[in-house]
């Protein structure tokens, strides 16, 4: 019996260095895009930083307050008791000895007062961490008051659980989504808000920063691919039309950011002191921020679904893909708009309860500035989600049918 000659196996180099080089090569476009986005971020970050000549808040002041960390050493007097009127909440005062854990008074033990009511304060025990307000007059400590229970550790614990669960269940995609979330928070705090405080146009600045955040988030999640580009364009179009509708609704009901509630007074005082923030665009600006996540979710879901449809059946025409995409999108519209409206009602639930308790007629209710503002906010946001569906589907029909210029 004659055996056939053995064929030589091709040698494959699966060394870690080779694999890493191949991975870098395959993702070089993603790294380039992220590098450009990082350059843009740092350029704006350093631009909005305040100058070093800014004086300290205590310079030239004879009286001021400092907020420092402290620990309760002992309770010297306690007059608190539960109140039936306030559903068992404790009211009264506590006199405490606290050890200062930060600032110029670190290590010192001081007497502090803690005031409790239905809307403020927490009953304290020995060893509890607190934040205290040290009121100083002419370089002499006048009084020490407990500002609040120090919740930093507990909040960090909750955030840690959120991160762990997201990574555990979502794995790589979960980690990518967390990176996108972290970048979003950084942009809002260190880019958007400082730009607004410098007097940049509120509406245009908010819109541009949100689109920038969406682009970076999509690159984190899906890289520079057809799916991500389609979702980016769908998000841009959806938010753009939501802004147009929001401006129209704002004009019709005659409300704007100057009528948005209690914090406007504080911002007006800042404006009078020289801060050039533009308040009139805050209503639609807030709508853009609150809508961004939902529109991104819908746009990416639609784009991903269209990609899967064409991967399973490459013979689909644009008309077929449009019909299938719209069928998928209509199911999303029902749940997502419901989610947005309930989110706005939930955030304003105390206001809703209060207005209901007044028993006002419908015309008075709808004429209320607060109700009109919330309606414009909620409905414009829902419009953004709704219109992002057909726009993303339309864009997807051109991306996924007879188009091989971009990689899958």
Tab-separated table of C-alpha atoms in Angstrom:
chain	number	residue	atom	x	y	z
A	1	UNK	CA	0.000	0.000	0.000
A	2	UNK	CA	1.443	3.293	-1.067
A	3	UNK	CA	0.805	6.121	1.358
A	4	UNK	CA	0.299	9.594	-0.026
A	5	UNK	CA	3.075	12.011	0.866
A	6	UNK	CA	2.474	14.117	3.937
A	7	UNK	CA	1.634	17.681	3.187
A	8	UNK	CA	3.582	20.259	5.129
A	9	UNK	CA	1.482	22.332	7.443
A	10	UNK	CA	1.747	26.033	7.052
A	11	UNK	CA	3.468	27.584	9.998
A	12	UNK	CA	1.467	30.287	11.686
A	13	UNK	CA	3.080	32.759	13.974
A	14	UNK	CA	0.655	33.142	16.874
A	15	UNK	CA	3.071	34.891	19.193
A	16	UNK	CA	1.602	37.636	21.424
A	17	UNK	CA	3.677	40.297	19.671
A	18	UNK	CA	2.413	39.255	16.246
A	19	UNK	CA	-1.204	39.138	17.441
A	20	UNK	CA	-0.918	42.554	19.068
A	21	UNK	CA	0.606	44.042	15.913
A	22	UNK	CA	-2.239	42.600	13.836
A	23	UNK	CA	-4.788	44.000	16.306
A	24	UNK	CA	-3.196	47.441	16.110
A	25	UNK	CA	-3.226	47.287	12.331
A	26	UNK	CA	-6.896	46.350	12.222
A	27	UNK	CA	-7.835	49.152	14.635
A	28	UNK	CA	-5.565	51.927	13.413
A	29	UNK	CA	-8.510	53.907	12.027
A	30	UNK	CA	-10.280	53.740	15.399
A	31	UNK	CA	-7.153	54.909	17.215
A	32	UNK	CA	-6.701	57.761	14.761
A	33	UNK	CA	-10.305	58.896	15.253
A	34	UNK	CA	-10.001	58.688	19.054
A	35	UNK	CA	-6.695	60.563	18.945
A	36	UNK	CA	-8.291	63.424	16.983
A	37	UNK	CA	-11.214	63.501	19.433
A	38	UNK	CA	-8.769	63.568	22.370
A	39	UNK	CA	-6.876	66.494	20.831
A	40	UNK	CA	-10.155	68.394	20.433
A	41	UNK	CA	-11.079	67.646	24.066
A	42	UNK	CA	-7.787	68.877	25.516
A	43	UNK	CA	-7.766	71.976	23.325
A	44	UNK	CA	-11.145	73.035	24.693
A	45	UNK	CA	-10.258	71.880	28.219
A	46	UNK	CA	-7.194	74.118	28.435
A	47	UNK	CA	-9.065	76.965	26.727
A	48	UNK	CA	-11.814	77.077	29.347
A	49	UNK	CA	-9.508	76.805	32.376
A	50	UNK	CA	-9.588	79.927	34.565
A	51	UNK	CA	-6.470	82.043	34.818
A	52	UNK	CA	-4.089	81.703	37.748
A	53	UNK	CA	-4.777	85.286	38.763
A	54	UNK	CA	-8.221	84.373	40.110
A	55	UNK	CA	-8.226	85.423	43.783
A	56	UNK	CA	-9.115	83.063	46.600
A	57	UNK	CA	-12.709	83.186	47.777
A	58	UNK	CA	-11.527	84.217	51.268
A	59	UNK	CA	-9.114	86.994	50.215
A	60	UNK	CA	-10.142	90.342	51.643
A	61	UNK	CA	-13.121	88.882	53.520
A	62	UNK	CA	-13.498	89.226	57.292
A	63	UNK	CA	-16.234	86.567	57.421
A	64	UNK	CA	-16.429	83.344	55.449
A	65	UNK	CA	-17.366	79.671	55.697
A	66	UNK	CA	-15.199	76.635	55.018
A	67	UNK	CA	-16.594	73.172	54.393
A	68	UNK	CA	-14.433	70.367	55.802
A	69	UNK	CA	-14.635	66.638	56.473
A	70	UNK	CA	-15.093	65.540	60.098
A	71	UNK	CA	-15.941	62.536	62.281
A	72	UNK	CA	-18.395	62.520	65.199
A	73	UNK	CA	-16.411	61.838	68.407
A	74	UNK	CA	-19.297	62.032	70.854
A	75	UNK	CA	-22.818	63.390	71.311
A	76	UNK	CA	-23.032	65.825	74.222
A	77	UNK	CA	-26.708	66.714	73.910
A	78	UNK	CA	-29.598	65.271	71.917
A	79	UNK	CA	-33.080	66.827	71.809
A	80	UNK	CA	-34.266	65.052	68.658
A	81	UNK	CA	-37.443	62.991	68.561
A	82	UNK	CA	-39.642	61.449	65.844
A	83	UNK	CA	-42.537	63.570	64.642
A	84	UNK	CA	-45.882	62.014	63.731
A	85	UNK	CA	-46.668	65.002	61.523
A	86	UNK	CA	-43.581	64.316	59.392
A	87	UNK	CA	-44.039	60.542	59.051
A	88	UNK	CA	-41.635	59.616	61.818
A	89	UNK	CA	-38.798	61.893	60.692
A	90	UNK	CA	-36.607	63.186	63.508
A	91	UNK	CA	-36.707	66.873	64.407
A	92	UNK	CA	-34.646	68.794	66.939
A	93	UNK	CA	-30.960	69.503	67.602
A	94	UNK	CA	-27.800	67.550	68.421
A	95	UNK	CA	-24.714	69.003	70.076
A	96	UNK	CA	-21.622	67.089	68.986
A	97	UNK	CA	-17.887	66.855	69.433
A	98	UNK	CA	-16.305	66.378	66.014
A	99	UNK	CA	-12.736	65.762	64.881
A	100	UNK	CA	-11.791	67.736	61.752
A	101	UNK	CA	-10.286	65.465	59.063
A	102	UNK	CA	-9.335	67.994	56.353
A	103	UNK	CA	-8.247	71.568	55.766
A	104	UNK	CA	-6.263	73.918	57.981
A	105	UNK	CA	-7.975	72.680	61.153
A	106	UNK	CA	-7.209	69.003	60.517
A	107	UNK	CA	-6.758	67.026	63.737
A	108	UNK	CA	-8.579	69.550	65.945
A	109	UNK	CA	-11.652	68.641	67.983
A	110	UNK	CA	-14.514	71.150	67.954
A	111	UNK	CA	-18.058	71.524	69.211
A	112	UNK	CA	-20.634	71.436	66.407
A	113	UNK	CA	-24.388	71.754	66.173
A	114	UNK	CA	-26.587	69.570	63.987
A	115	UNK	CA	-30.118	70.754	63.198
A	116	UNK	CA	-32.743	68.240	62.074
A	117	UNK	CA	-36.072	68.816	60.363
A	118	UNK	CA	-38.432	67.065	57.988
A	119	UNK	CA	-36.540	68.393	54.947
A	120	UNK	CA	-32.965	68.465	56.225
A	121	UNK	CA	-30.495	66.812	58.571
A	122	UNK	CA	-29.759	63.202	59.573
A	123	UNK	CA	-29.690	61.704	63.098
A	124	UNK	CA	-26.010	61.152	63.908
A	125	UNK	CA	-24.151	58.625	66.059
A	126	UNK	CA	-20.604	58.305	67.333
A	127	UNK	CA	-18.182	57.562	64.489
A	128	UNK	CA	-20.397	58.919	61.693
A	129	UNK	CA	-18.585	60.859	58.934
A	130	UNK	CA	-19.950	64.357	58.334
A	131	UNK	CA	-19.272	67.549	56.411
A	132	UNK	CA	-19.120	70.600	58.661
A	133	UNK	CA	-19.345	74.319	57.915
A	134	UNK	CA	-16.787	76.322	59.892
A	135	UNK	CA	-17.846	79.978	60.031
A	136	UNK	CA	-14.928	82.328	60.671
A	137	UNK	CA	-15.024	86.021	61.559
A	138	UNK	CA	-11.818	88.085	61.776
A	139	UNK	CA	-9.706	84.900	61.815
A	140	UNK	CA	-11.676	83.565	64.788
A	141	UNK	CA	-13.956	80.509	64.581
A	142	UNK	CA	-17.459	81.753	65.264
A	143	UNK	CA	-19.485	78.567	64.889
A	144	UNK	CA	-19.292	75.017	63.557
A	145	UNK	CA	-22.415	73.494	62.011
A	146	UNK	CA	-23.006	70.067	60.496
A	147	UNK	CA	-23.741	70.640	56.832
A	148	UNK	CA	-24.652	67.042	55.962
A	149	UNK	CA	-23.839	63.407	56.567
A	150	UNK	CA	-20.777	62.520	54.459
A	151	UNK	CA	-22.143	60.178	51.789
A	152	UNK	CA	-19.013	60.065	49.594
A	153	UNK	CA	-17.979	56.500	50.487
A	154	UNK	CA	-21.492	55.115	50.069
A	155	UNK	CA	-21.958	56.815	46.705
A	156	UNK	CA	-18.594	55.441	45.551
A	157	UNK	CA	-19.760	51.994	46.702
A	158	UNK	CA	-22.950	52.277	44.656
A	159	UNK	CA	-21.004	53.482	41.611
A	160	UNK	CA	-18.563	50.591	42.053
A	161	UNK	CA	-21.464	48.115	42.085
A	162	UNK	CA	-22.854	49.726	38.928
A	163	UNK	CA	-19.490	49.422	37.154
A	164	UNK	CA	-18.996	45.814	38.304
A	165	UNK	CA	-22.475	44.704	37.189
A	166	UNK	CA	-22.141	46.483	33.842
A	167	UNK	CA	-18.777	44.840	33.092
A	168	UNK	CA	-19.876	41.446	34.447
A	169	UNK	CA	-22.961	41.277	32.243
A	170	UNK	CA	-21.902	43.413	29.300
A	171	UNK	CA	-18.219	42.315	29.308
A	172	UNK	CA	-16.347	44.110	26.522
A	173	UNK	CA	-19.369	46.081	25.336
A	174	UNK	CA	-20.197	46.987	28.922
A	175	UNK	CA	-16.682	48.318	29.476
A	176	UNK	CA	-16.875	50.288	26.232
A	177	UNK	CA	-20.194	51.800	27.252
A	178	UNK	CA	-18.708	52.837	30.618
A	179	UNK	CA	-15.825	54.554	28.825
A	180	UNK	CA	-18.355	56.412	26.700
A	181	UNK	CA	-20.351	57.377	29.799
A	182	UNK	CA	-17.243	58.620	31.607
A	183	UNK	CA	-16.263	60.698	28.593
A	184	UNK	CA	-19.768	62.165	28.406
A	185	UNK	CA	-19.625	63.273	32.050
A	186	UNK	CA	-16.165	64.796	31.550
A	187	UNK	CA	-17.351	66.746	28.505
A	188	UNK	CA	-20.426	68.103	30.252
A	189	UNK	CA	-18.539	69.178	33.392
A	190	UNK	CA	-15.200	70.328	31.999
A	191	UNK	CA	-16.159	71.525	28.499
A	192	UNK	CA	-19.837	72.419	28.115
A	193	UNK	CA	-20.496	74.170	31.429
A	194	UNK	CA	-17.289	76.279	31.365
A	195	UNK	CA	-18.023	77.308	27.760
A	196	UNK	CA	-21.538	78.408	28.748
A	197	UNK	CA	-20.159	80.327	31.717
A	198	UNK	CA	-17.830	82.142	29.312
A	199	UNK	CA	-20.824	83.377	27.311
A	200	UNK	CA	-20.810	80.982	24.349
A	201	UNK	CA	-24.239	80.643	22.634
A	202	UNK	CA	-26.154	78.208	24.830
A	203	UNK	CA	-28.116	76.336	22.179
A	204	UNK	CA	-25.388	76.020	19.530
A	205	UNK	CA	-22.707	75.103	22.082
A	206	UNK	CA	-24.853	72.451	23.746
A	207	UNK	CA	-25.800	70.937	20.385
A	208	UNK	CA	-22.180	70.779	19.159
A	209	UNK	CA	-20.845	69.300	22.404
A	210	UNK	CA	-23.611	66.656	22.449
A	211	UNK	CA	-22.884	65.649	18.853
A	212	UNK	CA	-19.190	65.452	19.720
A	213	UNK	CA	-20.033	63.223	22.706
A	214	UNK	CA	-22.197	60.993	20.497
A	215	UNK	CA	-19.424	60.568	17.930
A	216	UNK	CA	-16.858	59.576	20.559
A	217	UNK	CA	-19.308	57.222	22.287
A	218	UNK	CA	-20.120	55.459	19.020
A	219	UNK	CA	-16.404	55.072	18.267
A	220	UNK	CA	-15.894	53.563	21.739
A	221	UNK	CA	-18.759	51.124	21.222
A	222	UNK	CA	-18.505	50.143	17.556
A	223	UNK	CA	-15.395	51.729	16.060
A	224	UNK	CA	-15.328	53.511	12.699
A	225	UNK	CA	-17.700	51.228	10.811
A	226	UNK	CA	-20.817	51.455	8.694
A	227	UNK	CA	-22.945	50.738	11.743
A	228	UNK	CA	-21.405	53.532	13.809
A	229	UNK	CA	-21.415	56.074	10.976
A	230	UNK	CA	-25.056	55.359	10.214
A	231	UNK	CA	-25.940	55.778	13.908
A	232	UNK	CA	-23.939	59.015	14.099
A	233	UNK	CA	-25.764	60.555	11.157
A	234	UNK	CA	-29.122	59.351	12.481
A	235	UNK	CA	-28.393	60.929	15.864
A	236	UNK	CA	-27.328	64.201	14.246
A	237	UNK	CA	-30.475	64.357	12.112
A	238	UNK	CA	-32.799	63.367	14.972
A	239	UNK	CA	-31.377	65.925	17.395
A	240	UNK	CA	-31.387	68.608	14.722
A	241	UNK	CA	-35.090	68.201	14.011
A	242	UNK	CA	-35.833	67.981	17.747
A	243	UNK	CA	-34.156	71.376	18.203
A	244	UNK	CA	-36.216	72.873	15.369
A	245	UNK	CA	-39.449	71.547	16.860
A	246	UNK	CA	-38.415	72.650	20.351
A	247	UNK	CA	-37.724	76.196	19.183
A	248	UNK	CA	-41.075	76.309	17.407
A	249	UNK	CA	-42.922	74.994	20.472
A	250	UNK	CA	-41.046	77.416	22.710
A	251	UNK	CA	-42.080	80.305	20.477
A	252	UNK	CA	-45.716	79.187	20.369
A	253	UNK	CA	-46.178	78.802	24.136
A	254	UNK	CA	-43.932	81.806	24.896
A	255	UNK	CA	-41.527	80.218	27.412
A	256	UNK	CA	-37.751	79.936	27.466
A	257	UNK	CA	-34.849	79.210	29.793
A	258	UNK	CA	-35.637	82.293	31.881
A	259	UNK	CA	-38.743	80.523	33.223
A	260	UNK	CA	-37.185	77.213	34.272
A	261	UNK	CA	-37.558	77.412	38.049
A	262	UNK	CA	-35.775	78.189	41.286
A	263	UNK	CA	-32.141	78.102	40.091
A	264	UNK	CA	-32.671	80.793	37.460
A	265	UNK	CA	-32.631	83.465	40.180
A	266	UNK	CA	-29.171	82.354	41.295
A	267	UNK	CA	-27.932	82.337	37.700
A	268	UNK	CA	-29.389	85.819	37.158
A	269	UNK	CA	-27.404	87.041	40.144
A	270	UNK	CA	-24.250	85.554	38.597
A	271	UNK	CA	-25.099	87.290	35.334
A	272	UNK	CA	-25.517	90.617	37.129
A	273	UNK	CA	-22.087	90.140	38.715
A	274	UNK	CA	-20.449	89.759	35.297
A	275	UNK	CA	-20.823	86.094	34.290
A	276	UNK	CA	-21.932	86.271	30.626
A	277	UNK	CA	-24.064	83.110	30.617
A	278	UNK	CA	-27.006	83.158	28.163
A	279	UNK	CA	-30.067	81.862	29.995
A	280	UNK	CA	-32.692	82.030	27.253
A	281	UNK	CA	-31.374	78.922	25.465
A	282	UNK	CA	-31.243	76.698	28.543
A	283	UNK	CA	-34.677	75.162	27.961
A	284	UNK	CA	-33.834	73.651	24.561
A	285	UNK	CA	-30.235	73.061	25.650
A	286	UNK	CA	-31.447	70.906	28.525
A	287	UNK	CA	-33.790	69.109	26.127
A	288	UNK	CA	-30.837	68.237	23.876
A	289	UNK	CA	-28.867	66.744	26.766
A	290	UNK	CA	-31.797	64.726	28.108
A	291	UNK	CA	-32.697	63.456	24.628
A	292	UNK	CA	-29.183	62.515	23.522
A	293	UNK	CA	-29.031	59.107	25.208
A	294	UNK	CA	-32.424	57.965	23.893
A	295	UNK	CA	-31.728	59.139	20.337
A	296	UNK	CA	-28.309	57.422	20.364
A	297	UNK	CA	-29.938	54.224	21.619
A	298	UNK	CA	-32.559	54.236	18.880
A	299	UNK	CA	-30.090	55.171	16.137
A	300	UNK	CA	-27.586	52.459	17.078
A	301	UNK	CA	-30.308	49.815	17.476
A	302	UNK	CA	-31.765	50.629	14.051
A	303	UNK	CA	-28.328	50.694	12.425
A	304	UNK	CA	-27.368	47.365	14.001
A	305	UNK	CA	-30.646	45.754	12.934
A	306	UNK	CA	-30.237	46.953	9.328
A	307	UNK	CA	-26.696	45.580	9.247
A	308	UNK	CA	-27.912	42.167	10.430
A	309	UNK	CA	-30.736	42.134	7.874
A	310	UNK	CA	-28.370	42.766	4.972
A	311	UNK	CA	-25.854	40.270	6.364
A	312	UNK	CA	-28.515	37.522	6.344
A	313	UNK	CA	-30.006	38.530	2.992
A	314	UNK	CA	-27.646	40.482	0.754
A	315	UNK	CA	-30.240	40.648	-2.042
A	316	UNK	CA	-32.481	43.080	-0.150
A	317	UNK	CA	-33.395	46.204	-2.084
A	318	UNK	CA	-33.596	49.652	-0.553
A	319	UNK	CA	-37.399	49.403	-0.515
A	320	UNK	CA	-37.265	46.061	1.328
A	321	UNK	CA	-34.748	47.375	3.848
A	322	UNK	CA	-36.839	50.509	4.394
A	323	UNK	CA	-39.971	48.461	5.161
A	324	UNK	CA	-38.132	46.122	7.531
A	325	UNK	CA	-36.320	48.965	9.280
A	326	UNK	CA	-39.507	50.933	9.808
A	327	UNK	CA	-41.274	47.866	11.222
A	328	UNK	CA	-38.457	47.507	13.753
A	329	UNK	CA	-38.368	51.231	14.474
A	330	UNK	CA	-42.110	51.533	15.138
A	331	UNK	CA	-41.798	49.066	18.020
A	332	UNK	CA	-38.999	51.177	19.489
A	333	UNK	CA	-41.027	54.381	19.202
A	334	UNK	CA	-43.786	53.075	21.467
A	335	UNK	CA	-41.485	52.116	24.319
A	336	UNK	CA	-38.910	54.897	24.006
A	337	UNK	CA	-41.357	57.814	23.952
A	338	UNK	CA	-43.124	56.275	26.923
A	339	UNK	CA	-39.783	56.080	28.701
A	340	UNK	CA	-39.001	59.739	28.025
A	341	UNK	CA	-42.379	61.078	29.129
A	342	UNK	CA	-42.321	58.974	32.316
A	343	UNK	CA	-38.779	60.160	33.027
A	344	UNK	CA	-39.870	63.797	32.814
A	345	UNK	CA	-42.966	63.155	34.936
A	346	UNK	CA	-40.835	61.322	37.486
A	347	UNK	CA	-38.297	64.136	37.716
A	348	UNK	CA	-41.147	66.628	38.263
A	349	UNK	CA	-43.313	64.351	40.391
A	350	UNK	CA	-43.402	66.685	43.407
A	351	UNK	CA	-44.571	69.510	41.172
A	352	UNK	CA	-47.253	67.249	39.679
A	353	UNK	CA	-48.515	66.266	43.145
A	354	UNK	CA	-48.549	69.878	44.299
A	355	UNK	CA	-50.443	71.169	41.251
A	356	UNK	CA	-52.948	68.300	41.510
A	357	UNK	CA	-53.569	69.132	45.181
A	358	UNK	CA	-54.578	72.676	44.182
A	359	UNK	CA	-57.492	71.395	42.088
A	360	UNK	CA	-56.962	74.061	39.447
A	361	UNK	CA	-58.986	74.047	36.185
A	362	UNK	CA	-57.381	72.688	33.024
A	363	UNK	CA	-56.901	76.078	31.340
A	364	UNK	CA	-55.073	77.395	34.407
A	365	UNK	CA	-52.970	74.257	34.570
A	366	UNK	CA	-51.923	74.413	30.926
A	367	UNK	CA	-51.237	78.148	31.200
A	368	UNK	CA	-48.819	77.606	34.065
A	369	UNK	CA	-45.229	78.424	33.107
A	370	UNK	CA	-43.907	75.334	34.894
A	371	UNK	CA	-46.304	72.957	33.137
A	372	UNK	CA	-45.738	74.590	29.736
A	373	UNK	CA	-41.972	74.359	30.185
A	374	UNK	CA	-42.110	70.671	31.113
A	375	UNK	CA	-44.435	69.918	28.199
A	376	UNK	CA	-42.114	71.612	25.701
A	377	UNK	CA	-39.188	69.755	27.231
A	378	UNK	CA	-40.835	66.331	27.161
A	379	UNK	CA	-42.614	66.538	23.809
A	380	UNK	CA	-39.630	67.992	21.943
A	381	UNK	CA	-37.463	65.191	23.323
A	382	UNK	CA	-39.969	62.576	22.174
A	383	UNK	CA	-40.068	64.191	18.725
A	384	UNK	CA	-36.292	63.740	18.534
A	385	UNK	CA	-36.619	60.019	19.230
A	386	UNK	CA	-39.494	59.543	16.791
A	387	UNK	CA	-37.914	61.321	13.829
A	388	UNK	CA	-34.554	59.608	14.394
A	389	UNK	CA	-36.159	56.294	13.393
A	390	UNK	CA	-37.081	57.062	9.736
A	391	UNK	CA	-33.980	59.210	9.306
A	392	UNK	CA	-31.653	56.434	10.504
A	393	UNK	CA	-33.488	53.865	8.375
A	394	UNK	CA	-33.212	56.135	5.333
A	395	UNK	CA	-29.484	56.636	5.910
A	396	UNK	CA	-29.062	52.905	6.449
A	397	UNK	CA	-30.644	52.051	3.117
A	398	UNK	CA	-27.811	53.923	1.399
A	399	UNK	CA	-25.104	52.566	3.691
A	400	UNK	CA	-26.007	48.883	3.519
A	401	UNK	CA	-27.368	48.394	-0.007
A	402	UNK	CA	-24.870	48.346	-2.914
A	403	UNK	CA	-22.158	50.034	-0.867
A	404	UNK	CA	-18.887	48.303	-0.186
A	405	UNK	CA	-16.713	51.352	0.309
A	406	UNK	CA	-16.717	50.992	4.079
A	407	UNK	CA	-15.954	47.868	6.068
A	408	UNK	CA	-18.682	46.043	7.897
